[in-house]
Coordinates of C-alpha atoms in Angstrom, one line a residue:
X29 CA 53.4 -103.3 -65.7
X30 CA 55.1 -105.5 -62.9
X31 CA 56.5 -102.9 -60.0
X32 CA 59.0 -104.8 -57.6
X33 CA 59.3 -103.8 -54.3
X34 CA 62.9 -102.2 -54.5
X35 CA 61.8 -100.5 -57.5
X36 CA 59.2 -98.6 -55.2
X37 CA 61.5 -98.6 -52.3
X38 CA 64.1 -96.4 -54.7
X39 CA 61.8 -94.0 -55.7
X40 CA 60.9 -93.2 -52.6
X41 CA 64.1 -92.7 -51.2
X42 CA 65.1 -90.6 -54.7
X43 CA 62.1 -88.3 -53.5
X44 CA 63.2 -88.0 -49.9
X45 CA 66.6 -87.0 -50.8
X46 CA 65.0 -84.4 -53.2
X47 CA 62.8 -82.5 -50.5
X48 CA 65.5 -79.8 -49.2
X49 CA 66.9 -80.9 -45.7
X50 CA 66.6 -77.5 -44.3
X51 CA 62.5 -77.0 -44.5
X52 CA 62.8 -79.2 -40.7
X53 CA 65.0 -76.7 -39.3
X54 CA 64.2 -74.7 -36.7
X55 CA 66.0 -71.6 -38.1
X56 CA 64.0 -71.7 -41.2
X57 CA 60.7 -71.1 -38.7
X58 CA 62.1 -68.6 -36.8
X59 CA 61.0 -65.0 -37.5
X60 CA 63.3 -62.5 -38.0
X61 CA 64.0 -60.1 -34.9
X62 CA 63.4 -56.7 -35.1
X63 CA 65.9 -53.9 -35.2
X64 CA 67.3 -52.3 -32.4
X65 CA 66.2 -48.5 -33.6
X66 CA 62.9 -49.5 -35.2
X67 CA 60.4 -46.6 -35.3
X68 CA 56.9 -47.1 -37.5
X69 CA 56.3 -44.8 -40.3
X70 CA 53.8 -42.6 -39.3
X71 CA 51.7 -40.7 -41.6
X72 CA 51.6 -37.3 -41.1
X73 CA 47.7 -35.7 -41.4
X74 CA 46.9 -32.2 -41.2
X75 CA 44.4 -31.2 -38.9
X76 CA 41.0 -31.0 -39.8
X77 CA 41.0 -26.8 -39.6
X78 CA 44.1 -27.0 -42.6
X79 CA 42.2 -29.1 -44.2
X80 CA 39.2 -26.9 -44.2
X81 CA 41.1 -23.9 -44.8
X82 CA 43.1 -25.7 -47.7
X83 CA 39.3 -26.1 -49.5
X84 CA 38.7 -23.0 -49.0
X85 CA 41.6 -20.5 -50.0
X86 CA 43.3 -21.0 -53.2
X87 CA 47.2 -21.9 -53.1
X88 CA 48.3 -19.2 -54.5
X89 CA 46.7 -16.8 -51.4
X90 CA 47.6 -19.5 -48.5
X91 CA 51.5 -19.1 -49.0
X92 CA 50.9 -15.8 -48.0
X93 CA 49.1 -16.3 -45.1
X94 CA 51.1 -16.6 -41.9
X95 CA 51.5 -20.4 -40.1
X96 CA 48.7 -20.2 -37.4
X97 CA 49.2 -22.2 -33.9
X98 CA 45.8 -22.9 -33.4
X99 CA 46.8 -24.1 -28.6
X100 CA 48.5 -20.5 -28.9
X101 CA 45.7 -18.3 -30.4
X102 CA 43.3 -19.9 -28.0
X103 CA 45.2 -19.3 -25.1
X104 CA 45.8 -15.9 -26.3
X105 CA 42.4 -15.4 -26.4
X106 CA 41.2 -16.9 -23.3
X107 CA 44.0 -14.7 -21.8
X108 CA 42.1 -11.6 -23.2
X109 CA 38.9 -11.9 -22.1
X110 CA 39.9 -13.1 -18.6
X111 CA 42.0 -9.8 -18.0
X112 CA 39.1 -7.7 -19.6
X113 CA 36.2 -8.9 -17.4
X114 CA 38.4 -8.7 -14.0
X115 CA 39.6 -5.2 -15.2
X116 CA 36.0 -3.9 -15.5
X117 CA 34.6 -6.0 -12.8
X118 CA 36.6 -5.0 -10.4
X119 CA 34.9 -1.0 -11.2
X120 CA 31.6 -3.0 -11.1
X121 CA 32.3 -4.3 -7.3
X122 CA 33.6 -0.5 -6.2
X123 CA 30.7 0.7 -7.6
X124 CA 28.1 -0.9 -5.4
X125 CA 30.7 -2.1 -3.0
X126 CA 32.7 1.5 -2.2
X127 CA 35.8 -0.1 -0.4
X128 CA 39.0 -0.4 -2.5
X129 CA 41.0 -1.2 0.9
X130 CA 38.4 -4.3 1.6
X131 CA 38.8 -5.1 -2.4
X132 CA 42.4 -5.2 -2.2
X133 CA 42.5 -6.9 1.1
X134 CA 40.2 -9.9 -0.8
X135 CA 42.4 -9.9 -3.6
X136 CA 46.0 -11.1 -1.2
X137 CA 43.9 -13.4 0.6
X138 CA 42.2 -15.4 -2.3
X139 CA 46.0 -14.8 -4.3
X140 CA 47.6 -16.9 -1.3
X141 CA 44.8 -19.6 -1.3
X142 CA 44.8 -20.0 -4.5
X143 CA 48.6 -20.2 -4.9
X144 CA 48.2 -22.9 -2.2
X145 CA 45.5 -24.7 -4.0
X146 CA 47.0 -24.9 -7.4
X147 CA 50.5 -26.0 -5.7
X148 CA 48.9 -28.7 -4.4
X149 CA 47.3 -30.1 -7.5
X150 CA 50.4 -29.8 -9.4
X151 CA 52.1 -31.3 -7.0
X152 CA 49.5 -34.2 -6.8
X153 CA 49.9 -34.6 -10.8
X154 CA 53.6 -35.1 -10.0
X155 CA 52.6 -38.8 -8.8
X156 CA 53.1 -41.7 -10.7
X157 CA 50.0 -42.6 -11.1
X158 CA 49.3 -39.6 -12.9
X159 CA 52.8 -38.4 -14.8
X160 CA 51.7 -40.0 -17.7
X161 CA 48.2 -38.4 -18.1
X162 CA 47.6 -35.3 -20.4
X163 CA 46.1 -33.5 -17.8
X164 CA 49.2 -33.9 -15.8
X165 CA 51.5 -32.9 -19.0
X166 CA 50.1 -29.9 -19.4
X167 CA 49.6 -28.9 -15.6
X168 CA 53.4 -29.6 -15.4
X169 CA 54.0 -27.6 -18.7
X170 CA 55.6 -24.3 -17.3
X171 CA 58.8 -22.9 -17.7
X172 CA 61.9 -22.9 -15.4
X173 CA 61.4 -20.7 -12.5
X174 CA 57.4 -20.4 -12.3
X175 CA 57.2 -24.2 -9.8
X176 CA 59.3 -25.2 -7.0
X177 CA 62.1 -27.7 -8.2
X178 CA 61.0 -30.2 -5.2
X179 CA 57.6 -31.4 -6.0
X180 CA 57.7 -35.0 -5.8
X181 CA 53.7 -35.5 -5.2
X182 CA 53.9 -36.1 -1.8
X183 CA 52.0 -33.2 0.5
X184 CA 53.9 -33.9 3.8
X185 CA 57.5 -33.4 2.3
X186 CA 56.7 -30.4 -0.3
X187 CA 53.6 -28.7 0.9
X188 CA 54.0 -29.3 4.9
X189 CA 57.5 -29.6 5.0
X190 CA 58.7 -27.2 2.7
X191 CA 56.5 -24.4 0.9
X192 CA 54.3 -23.7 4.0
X193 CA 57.1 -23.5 6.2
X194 CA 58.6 -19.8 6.4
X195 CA 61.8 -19.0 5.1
X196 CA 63.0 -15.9 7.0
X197 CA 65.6 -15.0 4.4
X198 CA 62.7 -15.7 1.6
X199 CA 60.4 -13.6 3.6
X200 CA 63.3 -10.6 4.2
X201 CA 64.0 -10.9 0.1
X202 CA 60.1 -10.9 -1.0
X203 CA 59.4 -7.8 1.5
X204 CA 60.2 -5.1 -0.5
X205 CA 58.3 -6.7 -2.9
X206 CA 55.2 -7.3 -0.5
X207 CA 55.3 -3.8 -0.2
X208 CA 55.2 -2.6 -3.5
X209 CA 52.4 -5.1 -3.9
X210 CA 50.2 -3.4 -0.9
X211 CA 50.9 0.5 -2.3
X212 CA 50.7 -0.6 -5.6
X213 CA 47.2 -2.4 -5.9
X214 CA 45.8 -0.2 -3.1
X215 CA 46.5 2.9 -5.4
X216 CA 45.3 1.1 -8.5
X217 CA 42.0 0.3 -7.0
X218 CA 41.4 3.7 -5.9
X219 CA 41.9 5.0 -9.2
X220 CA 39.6 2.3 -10.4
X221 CA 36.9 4.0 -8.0
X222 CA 37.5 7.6 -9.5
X223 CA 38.2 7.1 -12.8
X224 CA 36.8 4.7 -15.9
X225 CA 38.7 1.6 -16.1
X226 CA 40.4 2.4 -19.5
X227 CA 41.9 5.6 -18.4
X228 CA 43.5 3.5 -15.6
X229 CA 45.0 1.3 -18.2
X230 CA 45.9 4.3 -20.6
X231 CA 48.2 5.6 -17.5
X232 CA 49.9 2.6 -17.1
X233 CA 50.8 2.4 -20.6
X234 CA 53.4 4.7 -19.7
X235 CA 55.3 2.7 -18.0
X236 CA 57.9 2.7 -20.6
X237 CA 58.1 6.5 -19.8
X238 CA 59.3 5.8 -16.4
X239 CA 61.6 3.2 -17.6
X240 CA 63.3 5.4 -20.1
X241 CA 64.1 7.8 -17.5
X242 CA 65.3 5.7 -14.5
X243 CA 68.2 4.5 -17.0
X244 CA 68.2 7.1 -18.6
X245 CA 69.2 9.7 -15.7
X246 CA 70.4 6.9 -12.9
X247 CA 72.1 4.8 -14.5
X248 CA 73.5 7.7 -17.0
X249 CA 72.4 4.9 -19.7
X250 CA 72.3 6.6 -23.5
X251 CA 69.7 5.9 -26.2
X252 CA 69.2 6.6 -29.8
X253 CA 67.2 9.0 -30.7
X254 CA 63.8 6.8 -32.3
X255 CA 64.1 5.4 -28.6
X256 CA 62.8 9.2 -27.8
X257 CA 60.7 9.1 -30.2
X258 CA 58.6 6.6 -29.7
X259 CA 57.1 8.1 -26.3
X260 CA 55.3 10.8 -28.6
X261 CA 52.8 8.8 -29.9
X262 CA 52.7 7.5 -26.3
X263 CA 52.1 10.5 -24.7
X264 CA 49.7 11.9 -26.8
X265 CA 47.2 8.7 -26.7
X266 CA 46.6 9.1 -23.3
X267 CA 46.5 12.8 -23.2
X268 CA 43.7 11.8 -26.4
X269 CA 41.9 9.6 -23.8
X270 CA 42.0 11.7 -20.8
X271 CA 41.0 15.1 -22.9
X272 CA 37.6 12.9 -23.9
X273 CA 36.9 12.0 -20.8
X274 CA 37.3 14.5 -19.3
X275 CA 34.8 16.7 -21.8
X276 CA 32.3 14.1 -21.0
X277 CA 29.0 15.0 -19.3
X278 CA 29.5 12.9 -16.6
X279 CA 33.3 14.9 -15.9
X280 CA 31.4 18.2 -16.5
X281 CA 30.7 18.8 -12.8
X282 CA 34.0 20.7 -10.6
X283 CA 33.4 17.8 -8.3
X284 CA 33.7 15.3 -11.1
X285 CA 37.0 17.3 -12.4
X286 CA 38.2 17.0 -8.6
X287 CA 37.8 13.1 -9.3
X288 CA 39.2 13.2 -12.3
X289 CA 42.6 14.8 -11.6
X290 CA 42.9 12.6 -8.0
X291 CA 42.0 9.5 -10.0
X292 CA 44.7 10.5 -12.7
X293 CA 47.0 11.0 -9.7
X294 CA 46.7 7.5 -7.9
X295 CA 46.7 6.1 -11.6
X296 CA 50.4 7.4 -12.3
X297 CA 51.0 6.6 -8.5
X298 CA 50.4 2.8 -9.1
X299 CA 51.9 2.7 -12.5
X300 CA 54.9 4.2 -10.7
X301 CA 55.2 1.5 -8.1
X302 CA 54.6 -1.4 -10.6
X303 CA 57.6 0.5 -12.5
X304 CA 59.7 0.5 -9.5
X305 CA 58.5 -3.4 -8.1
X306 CA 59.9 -4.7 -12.0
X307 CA 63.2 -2.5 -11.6
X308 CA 63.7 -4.2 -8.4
X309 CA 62.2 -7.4 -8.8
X310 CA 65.5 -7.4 -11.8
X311 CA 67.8 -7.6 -8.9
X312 CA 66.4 -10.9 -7.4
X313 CA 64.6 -13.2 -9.5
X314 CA 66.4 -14.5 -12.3
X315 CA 65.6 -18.3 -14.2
X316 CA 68.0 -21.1 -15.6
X317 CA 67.0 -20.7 -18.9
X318 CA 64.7 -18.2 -20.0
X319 CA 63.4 -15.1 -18.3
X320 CA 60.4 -14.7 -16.2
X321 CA 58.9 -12.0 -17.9
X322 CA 60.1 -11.6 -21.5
X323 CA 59.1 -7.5 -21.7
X324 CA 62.3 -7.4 -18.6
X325 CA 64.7 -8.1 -21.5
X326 CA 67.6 -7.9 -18.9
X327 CA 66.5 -10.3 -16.6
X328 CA 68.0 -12.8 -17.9
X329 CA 71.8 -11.2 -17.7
X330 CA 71.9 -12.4 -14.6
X331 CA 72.1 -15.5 -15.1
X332 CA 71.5 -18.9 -12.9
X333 CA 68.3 -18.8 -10.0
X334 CA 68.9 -17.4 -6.9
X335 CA 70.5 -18.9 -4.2
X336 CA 67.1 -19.5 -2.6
X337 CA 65.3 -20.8 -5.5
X338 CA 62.6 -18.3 -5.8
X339 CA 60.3 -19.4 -7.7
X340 CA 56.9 -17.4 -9.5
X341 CA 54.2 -19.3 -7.4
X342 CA 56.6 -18.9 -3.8
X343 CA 57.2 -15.4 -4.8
X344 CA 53.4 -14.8 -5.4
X345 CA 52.6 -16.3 -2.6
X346 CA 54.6 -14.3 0.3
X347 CA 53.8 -11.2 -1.6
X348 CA 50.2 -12.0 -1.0
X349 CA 51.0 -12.9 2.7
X350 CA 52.9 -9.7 3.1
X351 CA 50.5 -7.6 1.3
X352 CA 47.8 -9.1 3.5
X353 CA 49.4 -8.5 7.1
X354 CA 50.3 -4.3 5.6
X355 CA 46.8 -3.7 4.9
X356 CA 45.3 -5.5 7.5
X357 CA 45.6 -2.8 10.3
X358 CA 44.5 -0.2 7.7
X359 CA 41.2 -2.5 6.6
X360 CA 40.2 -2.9 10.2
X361 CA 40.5 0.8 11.6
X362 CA 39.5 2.4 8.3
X363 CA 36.6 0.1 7.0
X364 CA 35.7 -2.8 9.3
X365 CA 35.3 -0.7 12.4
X366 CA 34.0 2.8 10.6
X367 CA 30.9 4.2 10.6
X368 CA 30.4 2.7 6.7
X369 CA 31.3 -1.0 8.0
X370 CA 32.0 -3.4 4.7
X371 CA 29.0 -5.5 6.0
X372 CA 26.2 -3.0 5.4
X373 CA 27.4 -2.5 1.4
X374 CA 28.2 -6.4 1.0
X375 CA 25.6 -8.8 -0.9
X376 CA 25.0 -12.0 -2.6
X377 CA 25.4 -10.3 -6.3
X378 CA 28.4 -8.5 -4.8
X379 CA 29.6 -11.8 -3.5
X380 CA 29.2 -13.4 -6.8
X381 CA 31.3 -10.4 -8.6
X382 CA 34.0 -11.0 -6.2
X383 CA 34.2 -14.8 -6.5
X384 CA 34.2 -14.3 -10.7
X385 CA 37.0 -11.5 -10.2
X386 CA 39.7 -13.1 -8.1
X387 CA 39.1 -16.0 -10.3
X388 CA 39.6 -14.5 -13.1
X389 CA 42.8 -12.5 -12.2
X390 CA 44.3 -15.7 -10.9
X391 CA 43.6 -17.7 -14.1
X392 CA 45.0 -14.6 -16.3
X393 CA 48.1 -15.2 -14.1
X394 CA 48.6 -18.8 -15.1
X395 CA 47.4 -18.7 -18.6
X396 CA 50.4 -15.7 -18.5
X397 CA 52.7 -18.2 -17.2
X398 CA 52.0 -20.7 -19.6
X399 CA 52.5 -18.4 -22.5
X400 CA 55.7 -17.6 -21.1
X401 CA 57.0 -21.1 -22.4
X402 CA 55.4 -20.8 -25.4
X403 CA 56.5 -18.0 -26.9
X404 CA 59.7 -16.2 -27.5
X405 CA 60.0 -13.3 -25.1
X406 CA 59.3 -11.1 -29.0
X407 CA 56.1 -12.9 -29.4
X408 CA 55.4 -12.7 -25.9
X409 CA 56.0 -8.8 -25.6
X410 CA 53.7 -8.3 -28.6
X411 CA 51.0 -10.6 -27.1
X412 CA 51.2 -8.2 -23.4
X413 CA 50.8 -5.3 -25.9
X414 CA 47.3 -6.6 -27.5
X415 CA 45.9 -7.8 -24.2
X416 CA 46.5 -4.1 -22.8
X417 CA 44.6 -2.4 -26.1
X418 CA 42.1 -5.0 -25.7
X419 CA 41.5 -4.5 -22.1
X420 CA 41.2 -0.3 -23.4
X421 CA 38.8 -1.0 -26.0
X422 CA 36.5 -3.5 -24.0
X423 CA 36.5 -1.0 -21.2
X424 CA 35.6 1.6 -23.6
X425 CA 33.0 -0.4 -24.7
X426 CA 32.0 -1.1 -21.3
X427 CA 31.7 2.5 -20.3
X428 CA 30.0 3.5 -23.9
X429 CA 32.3 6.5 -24.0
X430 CA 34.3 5.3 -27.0
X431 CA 34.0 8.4 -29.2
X432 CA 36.6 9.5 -32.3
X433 CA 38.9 10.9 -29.4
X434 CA 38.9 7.9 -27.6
X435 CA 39.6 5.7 -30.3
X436 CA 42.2 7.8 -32.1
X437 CA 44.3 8.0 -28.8
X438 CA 44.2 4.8 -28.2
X439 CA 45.4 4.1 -31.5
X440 CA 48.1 6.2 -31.0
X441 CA 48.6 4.4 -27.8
X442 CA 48.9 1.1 -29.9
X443 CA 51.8 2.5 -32.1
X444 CA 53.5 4.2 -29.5
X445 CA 53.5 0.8 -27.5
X446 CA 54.2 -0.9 -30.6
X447 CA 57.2 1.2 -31.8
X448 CA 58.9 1.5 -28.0
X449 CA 58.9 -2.4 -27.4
X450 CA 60.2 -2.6 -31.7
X451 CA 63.0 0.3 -31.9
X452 CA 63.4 1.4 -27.8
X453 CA 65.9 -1.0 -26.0
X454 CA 68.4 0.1 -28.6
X455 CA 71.3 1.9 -26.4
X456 CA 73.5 4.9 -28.4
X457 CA 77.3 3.6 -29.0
X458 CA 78.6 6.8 -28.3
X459 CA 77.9 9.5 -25.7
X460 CA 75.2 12.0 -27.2

């Protein structure tokens, strides 16, 4: 078969023109652009604890069980045991160490350090070399009114400039405060020094009592009748726990007894000031968006911050400063300079007990901050309840005096707590 040129010259040009004319163009390369609003699908795992737990319990018991925040719990927890061991260390350093003024007069000073110290590092974390770190997320992870609004991360403007410089109308407003601070952990540790540690906290669980009647009879304030009776249970827990101790053989003595009823005494002295510092700390600190402590449910009627932007850490720290300069005349005539000087009782263990407690009560401060944010001021209520029956029943345990007695009133201390934070903010309607 004889092929001509043209005849190959037509095919050729018949299979040109049969090729698309677009596959050259450059829009037929081009990848498509991406949306505006496009987010990846992300698969959602459970941890590896529901997973676990799924294995383990059948369905038809897990929809019963309630949801579990795992960060929460463990805070929680963390939370307990640091407010147990400074509670019961702080009777282990009065016991070898015999000077609740010196004690209290450690506790403002390491209170304003560490303030300092802790503003600083947030406040370093506030650079931007660090903003987007998880360490500096989580430092930063506090509710409205606990930090100063300034911190920038530079020390010269917000630490020189502005928190260690004194505010004389922060100072006159954080005075009374100071104040309460210095009667109020002054009297505490003394009872601490006379009494076991979970008596201490027994009297102070009836706080609400004093509540109930300052608006009750000041501000002529009416309340329904389950209010009133919800301080039964109340009252009787503690009069449980004080009955047992004192029938112990170590409160059989009259000298003992003489302890007894003077450590009962400065125990409903401090939990009277701490009553009285809350009623009037109601007056001045207020938050943006959520209360500073959710137990004060009226805090937040208020409304707005103050005018001179208190916040937790400032407030804490002038307290501590205040506190310091009350009780610094009384440390040095009564203990420094007296015939029992603080240096002859001091030593390294002692030392050691005092560096664990004032760590310990700072940290339960922070980790109380943090919960703050977390929880609803419900949740948060009922948490402050099971730290203070854990912080009874590990000081029982402490003491090995946790008989029937004991643990039946402190049972009854539970409920009572229980039942006034549940049923006793409701006011009566109508005049009874």
């Amino acid at each position: 078969m004889i092929t001509t040129q043209s005849t190959v010259q037509n095919t050729a040009s018949k299979r040109r023109e049969s090729v698309p004319k677009n596959v050259y163009e450059h829009l037929v390369l081009k990848l498509p652009e991406a949306p505006a609003t496009f987010s990846p699908k992300v698969i959602d795992t459970p941890p590896l604890w529901k997973a676990t737990l799924g294995r383990i319990v059948p369905a038809s018991l897990r929809r019963y069980l309630p949801e579990v925040d795992v960060k929460v719990t463990l805070i929680c927890l963390v939370w307990y045991v640091t407010s147990s061991v400074s509670s019961n260390l702080s009777k282990a350093i009065l016991r070898e160490f015999p000077h609740p003024v010196g004690l209290t007069e450690l506790q403002f000073l390491t209170n304003g350090l560490m303030c300092l110290g802790f503003l600083i590092l947030v406040n370093y974390l506030h650079r931007p070399s660090w903003k987007a770190t998880w360490v500096s997320q989580n430092m930063r992870n506090f509710p409205d009114g606990i930090l100063p609004p300034y911190l920038n991360g530079s020390f010269r403007e917000c630490i020189q400039q502005r928190f260690l410089v004194v505010d004389r109308r922060a100072v006159i407003a954080t005075l009374p405060m100071g104040m309460f601070q210095f009667m109020g952990h002054f009297t505490s540790y003394k009872a601490t020094s006379l009494i076991p540690v979970s008596l201490v906290h027994s009297v102070k669980s009836l706080s609400p009592i004093m509540t109930l009647c300052w608006y009750r009879f000041a501000k002529k304030k009416q309340f329904h009748r389950v209010t009133y009776y919800t301080v039964v249970p109340l009252v009787a827990g503690v009069i449980l726990t004080s009955s047992s101790s004192g029938s112990s053989k170590s409160m059989g003595a009259r000298s003992q007894e003489l302890r007894l009823v003077l450590g009962l005494f400065f125990a409903a002295v401090s939990m009277a000031i701490f009553v009285s510092q809350n009623l009037f700390a109601k007056s001045i600190l207020t938050v943006k968006k959520r209360e500073l402590l959710p137990s004060q449910k009226s805090v937040s009627e208020h409304g707005g911050l103050s005018q001179l932007q208190l916040d937790k850490i400032t407030i804490l720290f002038y307290c501590s400063c205040i506190g310091f300069s009350f009780m610094l005349p009384v440390f040095l005539v009564g203990e420094l300079f007296a015939a029992s000087s603080v240096f002859a009782d001091i030593s390294l263990h002692v030392l050691c007990l005092m560096g664990v407690y004032v760590f310990t009560h700072f940290l339960q401060a922070m980790l109380a901050f943090q919960l703050i944010g977390m929880l609803s001021s419900v949740n948060y209520s009922i948490a402050s309840i099971m730290k203070r029956v854990v912080v009874i029943g590990v000081a029982l345990t402490w003491e090995s005096q946790l008989s029937g007695r004991q643990l039946l009133g402190l049972v009854m201390t539970v409920i009572g707590l229980y039942g006034y934070d549940k049923w006793g903010n409701k006011t009566q309607p109508y005049p009874s």
